Short mmCIF file of C-alpha atoms and ligand atoms in Angstrom, two decimals:
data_model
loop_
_atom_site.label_atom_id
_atom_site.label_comp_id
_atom_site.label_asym_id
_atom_site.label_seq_id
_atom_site.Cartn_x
_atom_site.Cartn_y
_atom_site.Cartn_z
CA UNK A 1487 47.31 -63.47 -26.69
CA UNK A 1488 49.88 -60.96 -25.51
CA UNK A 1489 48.17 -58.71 -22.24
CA UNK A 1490 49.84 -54.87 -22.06
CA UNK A 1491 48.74 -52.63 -19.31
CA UNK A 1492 48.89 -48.40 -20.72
CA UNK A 1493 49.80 -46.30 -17.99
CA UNK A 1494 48.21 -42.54 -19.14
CA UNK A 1495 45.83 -44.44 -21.58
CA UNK A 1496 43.57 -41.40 -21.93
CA UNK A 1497 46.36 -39.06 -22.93
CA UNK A 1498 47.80 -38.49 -26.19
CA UNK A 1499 50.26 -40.48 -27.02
CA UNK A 1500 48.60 -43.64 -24.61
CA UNK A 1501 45.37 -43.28 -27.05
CA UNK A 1502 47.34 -44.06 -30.36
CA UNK A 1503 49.18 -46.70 -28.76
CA UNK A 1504 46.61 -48.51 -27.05
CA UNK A 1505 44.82 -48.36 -30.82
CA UNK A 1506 48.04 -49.95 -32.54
CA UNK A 1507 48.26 -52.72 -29.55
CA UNK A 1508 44.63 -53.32 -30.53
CA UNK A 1509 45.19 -53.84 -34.16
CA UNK A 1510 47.84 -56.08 -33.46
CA UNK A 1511 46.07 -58.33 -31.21
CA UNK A 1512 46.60 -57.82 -27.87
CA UNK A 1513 44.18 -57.84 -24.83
CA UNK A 1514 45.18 -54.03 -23.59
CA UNK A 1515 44.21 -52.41 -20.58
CA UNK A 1516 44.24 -48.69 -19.94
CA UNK A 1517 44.47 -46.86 -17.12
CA UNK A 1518 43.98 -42.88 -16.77
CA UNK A 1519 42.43 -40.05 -14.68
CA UNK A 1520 40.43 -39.60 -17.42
CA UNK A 1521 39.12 -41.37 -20.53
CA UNK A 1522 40.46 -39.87 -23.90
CA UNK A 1523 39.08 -36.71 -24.96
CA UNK A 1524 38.61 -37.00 -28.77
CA UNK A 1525 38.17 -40.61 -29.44
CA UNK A 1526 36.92 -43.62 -27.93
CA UNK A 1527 39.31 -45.76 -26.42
CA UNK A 1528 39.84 -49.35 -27.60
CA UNK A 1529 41.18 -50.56 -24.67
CA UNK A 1530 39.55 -53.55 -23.54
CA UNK A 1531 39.49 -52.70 -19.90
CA UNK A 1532 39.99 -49.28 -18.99
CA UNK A 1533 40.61 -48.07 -14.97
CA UNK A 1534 40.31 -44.48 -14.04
CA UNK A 1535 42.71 -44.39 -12.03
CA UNK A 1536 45.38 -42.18 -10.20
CA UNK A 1537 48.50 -43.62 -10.32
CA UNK A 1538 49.84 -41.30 -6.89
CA UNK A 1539 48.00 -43.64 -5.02
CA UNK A 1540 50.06 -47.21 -4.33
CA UNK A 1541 46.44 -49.18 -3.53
CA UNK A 1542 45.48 -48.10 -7.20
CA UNK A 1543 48.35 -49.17 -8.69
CA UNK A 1544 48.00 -52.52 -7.10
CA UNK A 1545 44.62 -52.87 -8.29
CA UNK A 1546 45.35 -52.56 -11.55
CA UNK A 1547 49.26 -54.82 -12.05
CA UNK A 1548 48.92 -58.14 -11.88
CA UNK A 1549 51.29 -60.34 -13.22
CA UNK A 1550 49.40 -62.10 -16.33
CA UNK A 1551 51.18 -58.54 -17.92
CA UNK A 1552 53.59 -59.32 -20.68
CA UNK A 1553 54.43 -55.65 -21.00
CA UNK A 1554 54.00 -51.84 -19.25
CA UNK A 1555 53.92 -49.14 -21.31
CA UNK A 1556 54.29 -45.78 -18.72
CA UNK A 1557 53.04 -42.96 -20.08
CA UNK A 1558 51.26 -41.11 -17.20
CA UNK A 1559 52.51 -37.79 -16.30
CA UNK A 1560 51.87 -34.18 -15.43
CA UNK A 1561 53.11 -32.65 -18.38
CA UNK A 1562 51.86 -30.28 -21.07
CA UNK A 1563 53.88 -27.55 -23.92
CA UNK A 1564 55.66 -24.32 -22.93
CA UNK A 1565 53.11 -22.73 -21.52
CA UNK A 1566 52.51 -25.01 -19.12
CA UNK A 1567 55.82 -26.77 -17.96
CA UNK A 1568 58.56 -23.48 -18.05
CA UNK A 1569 56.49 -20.66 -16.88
CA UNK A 1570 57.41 -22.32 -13.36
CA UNK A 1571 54.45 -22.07 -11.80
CA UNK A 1572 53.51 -26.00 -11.97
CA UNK A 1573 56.68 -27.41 -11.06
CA UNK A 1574 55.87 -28.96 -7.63
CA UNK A 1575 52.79 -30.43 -8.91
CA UNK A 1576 54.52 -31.70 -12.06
CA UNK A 1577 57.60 -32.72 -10.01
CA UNK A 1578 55.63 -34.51 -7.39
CA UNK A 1579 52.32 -36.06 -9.36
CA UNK A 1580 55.19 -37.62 -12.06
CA UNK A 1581 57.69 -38.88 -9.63
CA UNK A 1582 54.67 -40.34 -7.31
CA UNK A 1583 53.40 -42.38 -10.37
CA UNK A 1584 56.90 -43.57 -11.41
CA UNK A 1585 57.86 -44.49 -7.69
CA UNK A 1586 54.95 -46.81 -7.86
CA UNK A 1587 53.83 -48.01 -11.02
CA UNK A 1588 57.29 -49.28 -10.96
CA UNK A 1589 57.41 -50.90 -7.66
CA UNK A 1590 54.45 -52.41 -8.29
CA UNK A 1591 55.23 -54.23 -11.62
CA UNK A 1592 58.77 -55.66 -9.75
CA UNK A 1593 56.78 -57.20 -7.09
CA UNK A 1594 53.92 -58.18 -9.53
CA UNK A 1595 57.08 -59.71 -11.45
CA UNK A 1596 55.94 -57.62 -14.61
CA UNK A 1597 59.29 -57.44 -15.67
CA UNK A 1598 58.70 -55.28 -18.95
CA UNK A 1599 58.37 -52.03 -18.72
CA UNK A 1600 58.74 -49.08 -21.12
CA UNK A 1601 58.94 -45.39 -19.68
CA UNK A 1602 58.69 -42.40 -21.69
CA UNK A 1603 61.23 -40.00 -20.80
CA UNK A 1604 61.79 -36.50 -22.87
CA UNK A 1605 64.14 -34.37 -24.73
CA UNK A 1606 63.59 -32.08 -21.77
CA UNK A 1607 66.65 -33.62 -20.19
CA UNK A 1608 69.09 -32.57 -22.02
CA UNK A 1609 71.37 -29.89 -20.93
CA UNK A 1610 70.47 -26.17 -21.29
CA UNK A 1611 74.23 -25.33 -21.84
CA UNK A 1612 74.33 -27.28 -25.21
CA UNK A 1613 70.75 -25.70 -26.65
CA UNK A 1614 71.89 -22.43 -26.95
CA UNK A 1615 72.69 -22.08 -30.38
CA UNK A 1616 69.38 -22.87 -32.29
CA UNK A 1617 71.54 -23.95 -35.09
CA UNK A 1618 73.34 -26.77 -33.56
CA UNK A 1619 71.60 -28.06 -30.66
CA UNK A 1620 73.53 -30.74 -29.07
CA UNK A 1621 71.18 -33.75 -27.75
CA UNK A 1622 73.45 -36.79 -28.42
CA UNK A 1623 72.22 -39.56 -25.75
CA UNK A 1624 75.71 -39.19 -23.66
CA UNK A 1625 75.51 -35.49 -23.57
CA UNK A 1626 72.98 -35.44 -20.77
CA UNK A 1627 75.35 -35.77 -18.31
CA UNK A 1628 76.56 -33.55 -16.45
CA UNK A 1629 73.34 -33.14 -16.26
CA UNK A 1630 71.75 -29.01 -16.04
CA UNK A 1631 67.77 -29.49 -17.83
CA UNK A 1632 66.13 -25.83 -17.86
CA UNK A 1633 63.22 -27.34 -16.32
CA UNK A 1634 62.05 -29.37 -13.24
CA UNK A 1635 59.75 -31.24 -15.51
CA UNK A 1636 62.97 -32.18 -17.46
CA UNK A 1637 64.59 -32.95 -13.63
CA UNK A 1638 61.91 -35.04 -12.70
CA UNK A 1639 62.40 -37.10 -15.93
CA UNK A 1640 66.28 -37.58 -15.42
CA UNK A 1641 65.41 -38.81 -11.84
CA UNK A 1642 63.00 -41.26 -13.09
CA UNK A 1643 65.21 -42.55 -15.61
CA UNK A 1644 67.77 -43.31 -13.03
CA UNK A 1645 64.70 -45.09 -11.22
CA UNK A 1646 63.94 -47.63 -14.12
CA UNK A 1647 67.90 -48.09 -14.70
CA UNK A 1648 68.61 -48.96 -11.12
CA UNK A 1649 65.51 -51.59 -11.09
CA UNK A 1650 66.98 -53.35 -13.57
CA UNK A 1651 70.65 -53.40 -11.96
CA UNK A 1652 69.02 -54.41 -8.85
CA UNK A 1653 65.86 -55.73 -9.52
CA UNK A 1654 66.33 -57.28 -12.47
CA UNK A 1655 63.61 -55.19 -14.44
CA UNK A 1656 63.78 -55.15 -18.14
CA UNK A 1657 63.22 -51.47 -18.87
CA UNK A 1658 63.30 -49.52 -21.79
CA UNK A 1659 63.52 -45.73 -21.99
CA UNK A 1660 62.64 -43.30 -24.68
CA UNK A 1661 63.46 -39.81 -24.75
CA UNK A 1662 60.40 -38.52 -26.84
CA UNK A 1663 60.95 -35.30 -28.86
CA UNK A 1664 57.76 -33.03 -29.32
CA UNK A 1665 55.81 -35.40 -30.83
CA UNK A 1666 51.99 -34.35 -32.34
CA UNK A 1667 49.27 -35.37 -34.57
CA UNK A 1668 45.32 -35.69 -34.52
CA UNK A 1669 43.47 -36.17 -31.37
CA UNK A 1670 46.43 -34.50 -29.03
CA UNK A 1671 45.65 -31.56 -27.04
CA UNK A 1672 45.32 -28.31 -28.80
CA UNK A 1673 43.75 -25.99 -26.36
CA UNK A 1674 43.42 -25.54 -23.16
CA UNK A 1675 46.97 -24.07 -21.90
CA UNK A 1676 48.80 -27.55 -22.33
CA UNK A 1677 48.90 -28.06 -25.53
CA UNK A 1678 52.28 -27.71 -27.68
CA UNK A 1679 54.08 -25.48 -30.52
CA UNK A 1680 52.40 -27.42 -33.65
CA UNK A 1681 49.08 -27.58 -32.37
CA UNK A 1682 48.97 -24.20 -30.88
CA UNK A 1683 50.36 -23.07 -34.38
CA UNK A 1684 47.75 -24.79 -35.95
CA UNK A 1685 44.93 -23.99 -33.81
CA UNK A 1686 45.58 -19.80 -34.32
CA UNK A 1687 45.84 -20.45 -38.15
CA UNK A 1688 42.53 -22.46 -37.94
CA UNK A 1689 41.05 -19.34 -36.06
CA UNK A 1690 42.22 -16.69 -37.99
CA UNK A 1691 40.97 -15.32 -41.20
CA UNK A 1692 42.85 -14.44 -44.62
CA UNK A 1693 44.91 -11.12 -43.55
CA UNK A 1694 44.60 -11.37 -39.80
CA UNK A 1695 47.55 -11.90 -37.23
CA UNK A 1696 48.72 -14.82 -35.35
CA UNK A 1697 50.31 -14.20 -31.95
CA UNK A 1698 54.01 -15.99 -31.85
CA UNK A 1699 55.90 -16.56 -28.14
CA UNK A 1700 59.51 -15.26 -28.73
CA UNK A 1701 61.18 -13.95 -31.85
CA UNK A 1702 60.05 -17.28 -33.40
CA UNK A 1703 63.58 -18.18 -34.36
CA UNK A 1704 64.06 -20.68 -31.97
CA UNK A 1705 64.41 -24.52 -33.47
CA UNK A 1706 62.80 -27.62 -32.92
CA UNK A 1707 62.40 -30.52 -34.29
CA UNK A 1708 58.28 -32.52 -34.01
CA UNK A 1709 57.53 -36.22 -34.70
CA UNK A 1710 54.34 -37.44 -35.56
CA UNK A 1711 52.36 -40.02 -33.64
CA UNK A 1712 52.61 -42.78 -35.91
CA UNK A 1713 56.39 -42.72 -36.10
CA UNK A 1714 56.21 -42.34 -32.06
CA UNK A 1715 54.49 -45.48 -32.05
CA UNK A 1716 56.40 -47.38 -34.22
CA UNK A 1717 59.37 -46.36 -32.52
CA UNK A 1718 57.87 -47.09 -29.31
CA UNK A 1719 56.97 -50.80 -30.23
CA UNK A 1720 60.56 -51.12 -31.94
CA UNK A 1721 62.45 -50.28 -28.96
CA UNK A 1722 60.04 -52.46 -26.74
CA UNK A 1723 60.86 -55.21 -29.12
CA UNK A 1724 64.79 -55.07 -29.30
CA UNK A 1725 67.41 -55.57 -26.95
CA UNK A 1726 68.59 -52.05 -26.22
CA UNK A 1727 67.04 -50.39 -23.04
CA UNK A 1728 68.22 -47.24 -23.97
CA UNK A 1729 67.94 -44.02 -23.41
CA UNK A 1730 67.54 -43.65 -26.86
CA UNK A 1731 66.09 -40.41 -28.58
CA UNK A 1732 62.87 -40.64 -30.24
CA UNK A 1733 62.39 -38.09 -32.68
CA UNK A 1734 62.81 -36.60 -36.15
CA UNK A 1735 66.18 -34.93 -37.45
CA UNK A 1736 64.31 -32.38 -39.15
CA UNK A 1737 64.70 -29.18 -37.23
CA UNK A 1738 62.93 -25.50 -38.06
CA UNK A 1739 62.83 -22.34 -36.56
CA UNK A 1740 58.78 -22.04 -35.36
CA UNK A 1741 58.48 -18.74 -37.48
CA UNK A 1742 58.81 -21.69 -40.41
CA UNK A 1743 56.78 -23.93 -38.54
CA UNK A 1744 53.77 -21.48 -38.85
CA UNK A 1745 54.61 -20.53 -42.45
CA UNK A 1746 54.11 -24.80 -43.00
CA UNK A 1747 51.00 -24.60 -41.35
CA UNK A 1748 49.42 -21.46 -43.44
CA UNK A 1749 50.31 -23.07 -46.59
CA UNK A 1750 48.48 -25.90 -45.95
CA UNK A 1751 45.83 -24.00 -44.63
CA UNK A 1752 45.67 -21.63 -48.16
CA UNK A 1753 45.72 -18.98 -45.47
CA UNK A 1754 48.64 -15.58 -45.57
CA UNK A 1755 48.75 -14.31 -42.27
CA UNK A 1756 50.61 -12.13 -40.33
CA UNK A 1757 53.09 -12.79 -37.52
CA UNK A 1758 53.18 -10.77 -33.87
CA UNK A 1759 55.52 -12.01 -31.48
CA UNK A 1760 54.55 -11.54 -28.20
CA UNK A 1761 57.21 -12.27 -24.70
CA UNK A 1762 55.91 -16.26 -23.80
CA UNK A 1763 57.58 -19.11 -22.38
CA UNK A 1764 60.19 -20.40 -24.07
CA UNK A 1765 62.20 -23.19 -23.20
CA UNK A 1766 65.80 -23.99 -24.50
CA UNK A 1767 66.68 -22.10 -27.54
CA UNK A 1768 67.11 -24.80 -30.06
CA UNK A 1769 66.38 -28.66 -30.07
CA UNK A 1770 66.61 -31.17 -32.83
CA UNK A 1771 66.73 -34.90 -32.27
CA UNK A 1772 69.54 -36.82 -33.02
CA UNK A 1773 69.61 -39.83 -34.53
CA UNK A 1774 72.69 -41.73 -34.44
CA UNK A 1775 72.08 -44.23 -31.91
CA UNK A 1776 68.50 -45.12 -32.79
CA UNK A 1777 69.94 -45.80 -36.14
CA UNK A 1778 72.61 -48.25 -34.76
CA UNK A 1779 71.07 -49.43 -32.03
CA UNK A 1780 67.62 -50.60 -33.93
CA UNK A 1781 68.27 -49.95 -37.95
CA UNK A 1782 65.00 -47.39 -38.22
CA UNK A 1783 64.75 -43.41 -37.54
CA UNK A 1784 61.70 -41.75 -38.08
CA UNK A 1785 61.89 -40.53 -41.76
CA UNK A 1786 58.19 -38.98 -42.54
CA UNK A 1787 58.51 -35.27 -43.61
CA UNK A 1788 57.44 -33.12 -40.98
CA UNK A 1789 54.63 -31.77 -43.94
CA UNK A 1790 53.19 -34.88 -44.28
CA UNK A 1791 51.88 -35.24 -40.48
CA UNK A 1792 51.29 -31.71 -40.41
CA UNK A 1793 48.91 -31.70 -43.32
CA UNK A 1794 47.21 -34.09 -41.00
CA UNK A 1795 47.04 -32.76 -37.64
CA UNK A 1796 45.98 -29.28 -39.32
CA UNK A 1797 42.60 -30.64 -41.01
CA UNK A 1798 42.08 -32.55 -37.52
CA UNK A 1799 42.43 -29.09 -35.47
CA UNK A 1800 40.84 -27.25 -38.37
CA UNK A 1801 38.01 -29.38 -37.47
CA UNK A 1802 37.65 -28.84 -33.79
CA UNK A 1803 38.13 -25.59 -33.88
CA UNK A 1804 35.72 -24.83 -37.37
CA UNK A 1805 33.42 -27.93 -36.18
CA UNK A 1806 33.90 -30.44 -39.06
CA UNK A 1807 34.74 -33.70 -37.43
CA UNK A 1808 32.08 -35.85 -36.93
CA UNK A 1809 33.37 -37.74 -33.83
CA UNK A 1810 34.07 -35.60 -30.79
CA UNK A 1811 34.30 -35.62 -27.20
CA UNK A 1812 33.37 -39.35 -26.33
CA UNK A 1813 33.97 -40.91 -23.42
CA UNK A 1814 34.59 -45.00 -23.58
P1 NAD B 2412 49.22 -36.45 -22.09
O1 NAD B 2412 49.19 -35.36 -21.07
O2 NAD B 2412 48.28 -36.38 -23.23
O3 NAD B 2412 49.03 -37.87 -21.38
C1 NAD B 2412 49.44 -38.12 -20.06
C2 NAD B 2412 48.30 -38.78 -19.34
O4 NAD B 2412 48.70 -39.07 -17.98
C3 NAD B 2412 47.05 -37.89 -19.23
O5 NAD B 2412 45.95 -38.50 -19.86
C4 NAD B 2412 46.83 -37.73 -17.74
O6 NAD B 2412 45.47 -37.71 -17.34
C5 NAD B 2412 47.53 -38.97 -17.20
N1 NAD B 2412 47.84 -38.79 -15.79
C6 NAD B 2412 48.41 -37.71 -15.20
N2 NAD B 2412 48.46 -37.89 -13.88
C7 NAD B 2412 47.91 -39.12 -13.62
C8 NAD B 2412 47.66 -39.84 -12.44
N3 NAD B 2412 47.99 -39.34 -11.25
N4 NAD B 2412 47.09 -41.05 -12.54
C9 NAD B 2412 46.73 -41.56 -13.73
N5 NAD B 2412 46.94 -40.91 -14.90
C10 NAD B 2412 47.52 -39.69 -14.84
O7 NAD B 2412 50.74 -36.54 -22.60
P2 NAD B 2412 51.34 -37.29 -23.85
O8 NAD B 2412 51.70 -36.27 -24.85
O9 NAD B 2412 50.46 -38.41 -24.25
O10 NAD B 2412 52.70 -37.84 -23.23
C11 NAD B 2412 52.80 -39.18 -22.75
C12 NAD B 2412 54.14 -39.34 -22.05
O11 NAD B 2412 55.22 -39.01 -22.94
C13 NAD B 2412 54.34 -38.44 -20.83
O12 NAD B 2412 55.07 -39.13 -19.85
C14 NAD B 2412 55.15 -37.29 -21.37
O13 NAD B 2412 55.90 -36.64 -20.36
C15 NAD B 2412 56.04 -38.02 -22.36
N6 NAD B 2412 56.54 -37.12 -23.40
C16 NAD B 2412 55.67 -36.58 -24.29
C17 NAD B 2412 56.14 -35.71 -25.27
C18 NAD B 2412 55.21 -35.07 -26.26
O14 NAD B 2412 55.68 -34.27 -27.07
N7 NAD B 2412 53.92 -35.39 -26.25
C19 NAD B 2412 57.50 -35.40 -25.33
C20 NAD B 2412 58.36 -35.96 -24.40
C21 NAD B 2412 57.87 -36.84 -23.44
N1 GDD B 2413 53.05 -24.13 -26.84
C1 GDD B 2413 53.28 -23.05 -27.60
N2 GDD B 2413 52.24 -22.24 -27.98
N3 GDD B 2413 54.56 -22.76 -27.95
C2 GDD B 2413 54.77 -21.68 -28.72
C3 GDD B 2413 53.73 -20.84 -29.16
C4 GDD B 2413 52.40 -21.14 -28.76
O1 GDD B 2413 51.42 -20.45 -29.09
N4 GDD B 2413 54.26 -19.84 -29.90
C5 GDD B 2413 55.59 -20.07 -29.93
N5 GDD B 2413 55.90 -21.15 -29.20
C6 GDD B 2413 57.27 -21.64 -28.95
C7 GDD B 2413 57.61 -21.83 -27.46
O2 GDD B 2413 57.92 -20.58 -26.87
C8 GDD B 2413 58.81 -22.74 -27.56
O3 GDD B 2413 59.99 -21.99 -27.71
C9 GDD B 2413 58.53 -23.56 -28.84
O4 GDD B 2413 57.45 -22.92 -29.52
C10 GDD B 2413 58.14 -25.00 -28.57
O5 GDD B 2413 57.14 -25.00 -27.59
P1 GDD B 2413 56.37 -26.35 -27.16
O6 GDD B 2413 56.07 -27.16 -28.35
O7 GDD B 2413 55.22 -25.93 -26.31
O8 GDD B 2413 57.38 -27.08 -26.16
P2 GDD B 2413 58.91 -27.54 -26.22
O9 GDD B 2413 59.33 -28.03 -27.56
O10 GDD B 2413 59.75 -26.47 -25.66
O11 GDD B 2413 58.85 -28.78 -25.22
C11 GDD B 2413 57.95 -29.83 -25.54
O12 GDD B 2413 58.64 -30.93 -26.03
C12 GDD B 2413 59.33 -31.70 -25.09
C13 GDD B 2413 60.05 -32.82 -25.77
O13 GDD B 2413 60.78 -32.37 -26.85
C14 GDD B 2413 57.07 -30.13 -24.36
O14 GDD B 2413 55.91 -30.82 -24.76
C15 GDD B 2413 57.73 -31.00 -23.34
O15 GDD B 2413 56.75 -31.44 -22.38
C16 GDD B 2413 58.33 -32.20 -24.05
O16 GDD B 2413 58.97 -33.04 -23.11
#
């Protein structure tokens, strides 16, 4: 039986994946600050955990690990990562982890290790035009991200890439781009554009208003968990190490995102848009080295996982789901 250790196994993205190593048989472990919010976890050891701290991290790496998946971070949507108020916090908790989750799986001699890295470090130079973002894999460099949480992810990049030059660690990196579904956060001050759409359409009744950040033209582009995951395991699986983009081709402005999410809801509301953190002016994934590199892109219609992650939200914000808040 195959043993993976989940770093940030009560977090979004952790959650679904330590549920897909499940169903393919693996003994997982997680490890968090916190249990997941919405759903049990099916880890089958969980550590809370903080990662900052090198004694933890030793604790919890041993080498019976056939694979690391890092997903622990200080990181959140708009509102939380470019109004620059968290930046040391999210510069220092996320490099802190890194530093030693890392180290500690090379002297363990865990020598797979995934990290997830973000579209955030792209440069801010080629996302001006929200028409035709540029976020080809060799464009990062020279490198200018619009955010320190993007900085802190180009750094730690560089950190997994030089411990397997030196080290000989197998690493491979992801660049995730916005990726949502069910059971992510959708309140709270972290939580991202399609949530935080979907959330204010769940509140709001036939004929109110929904409050937009910007002129609600800017693009983006938003992959849904499952295709994350898949992705994930895929690139964990092959050869390449990457940096590879992880994320869907099909890019919107979020004025269309919202009109998406009050269709589905049956709902006509009206737009205000309102000054808000912003971020770079237009992203979209692209997809020309995941396609070479492992023969699969994500292909779902953005609609589809919508549809989804709006009758989730609906129901935490309108009380319908019947499993909430439970901690393992
Ligand atoms: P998340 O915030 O839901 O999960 C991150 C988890 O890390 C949280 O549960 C948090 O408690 C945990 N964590 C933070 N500090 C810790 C510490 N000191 N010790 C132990 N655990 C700690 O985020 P997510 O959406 O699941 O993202 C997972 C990873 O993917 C992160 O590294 C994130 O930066 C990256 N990423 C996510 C997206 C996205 O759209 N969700 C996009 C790009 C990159
Ligand atoms: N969060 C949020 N909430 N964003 C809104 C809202 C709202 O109510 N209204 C409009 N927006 C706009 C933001 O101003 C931003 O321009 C756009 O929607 C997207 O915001 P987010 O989804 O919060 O973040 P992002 O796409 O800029 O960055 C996210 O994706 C990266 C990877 O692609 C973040 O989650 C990063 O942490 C992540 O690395």
């Amino acid at each position: 039986m195959k043993r993976a250790l989940v770093c940030g196994a009560g977090g979004f993205i952790g959650n679904h994946l330590v549920s897909r190593l499940k169903r393919e048989g693996y003994w997982v472990r997680g490890a968090d600050l916190k249990y997941p919010e919405y759903s049990a976890t099916e880890a089958d050891d969980f550590a809370i955990v903080d990662l900052r701290d090198p004694a933890s991290c030793r604790a919890i790496i041993d080498c019976r690990f056939d694979e690391i998946y890092q997903l622990a971070a200080d990181m959140g949507g708009a509102g939380y990562i470019f109004t620059g108020e968290n930046d040391a916090h999210v510069m220092h908790n996320s490099a802190t982890i890194n530093l030693n989750v890392l180290d500690v799986a090379s002297k363990r001699n865990c020598k797979r290790i995934f990290y997830s890295s973000s579209a955030c470090i792209y440069p801010e130079h080629n996302q001006k035009d929200p028409s035709a973002p540029v976020t080809s894999e060799a464009s990062a460099y020279p490198a200018n991200p619009d955010s320190e949480y993007g900085w802190e992810k180009l750094f730690s990049e560089r950190l997994y890439l030089a411990y397997h030059r030196n080290l000989g660690m197998d690493v491979r990196v992801a660049r995730y781009h916005n990726i949502f579904g069910p059971l992510g956060t959708w309140t709270g001050g972290r939580e991202k554009a399609p949530a935080a759409i979907c959330r204010k359409v769940a509140e709001a009744r036939d004929g109110d208003t929904i409050e937009i950040w910007g002129d609600g033209e800017q693009t983006r582009s938003f992959l849904f968990i499952d295709e994350c995951i898949e992705g994930t395991l895929r690139l964990m699986r092959s050869n390449f190490l990457g940096p590879v983009n992880i994320g869907s081709e099909e890019m919107l402005t979020i004025n269309q995102l919202a009109d998406m999410a009050m269709i589905i809801a049956g709902k006509t509301l009206r737009k205000r848009h309102i000054p808000g953190p912003m971020g770079v002016r237009g992203r979209n994934s692209d997809n020309q080295l995941i396609r070479r590199v492992l023969g699969w892109e994500p292909s779902q219609p953005l609609v589809v996982g919508l549809e989804q992650t709006y009758q989730w939200i609906d129901g935490q914000v309108n009380g319908k789901n019947e499993v909430d808040s439970i901690a393992a």
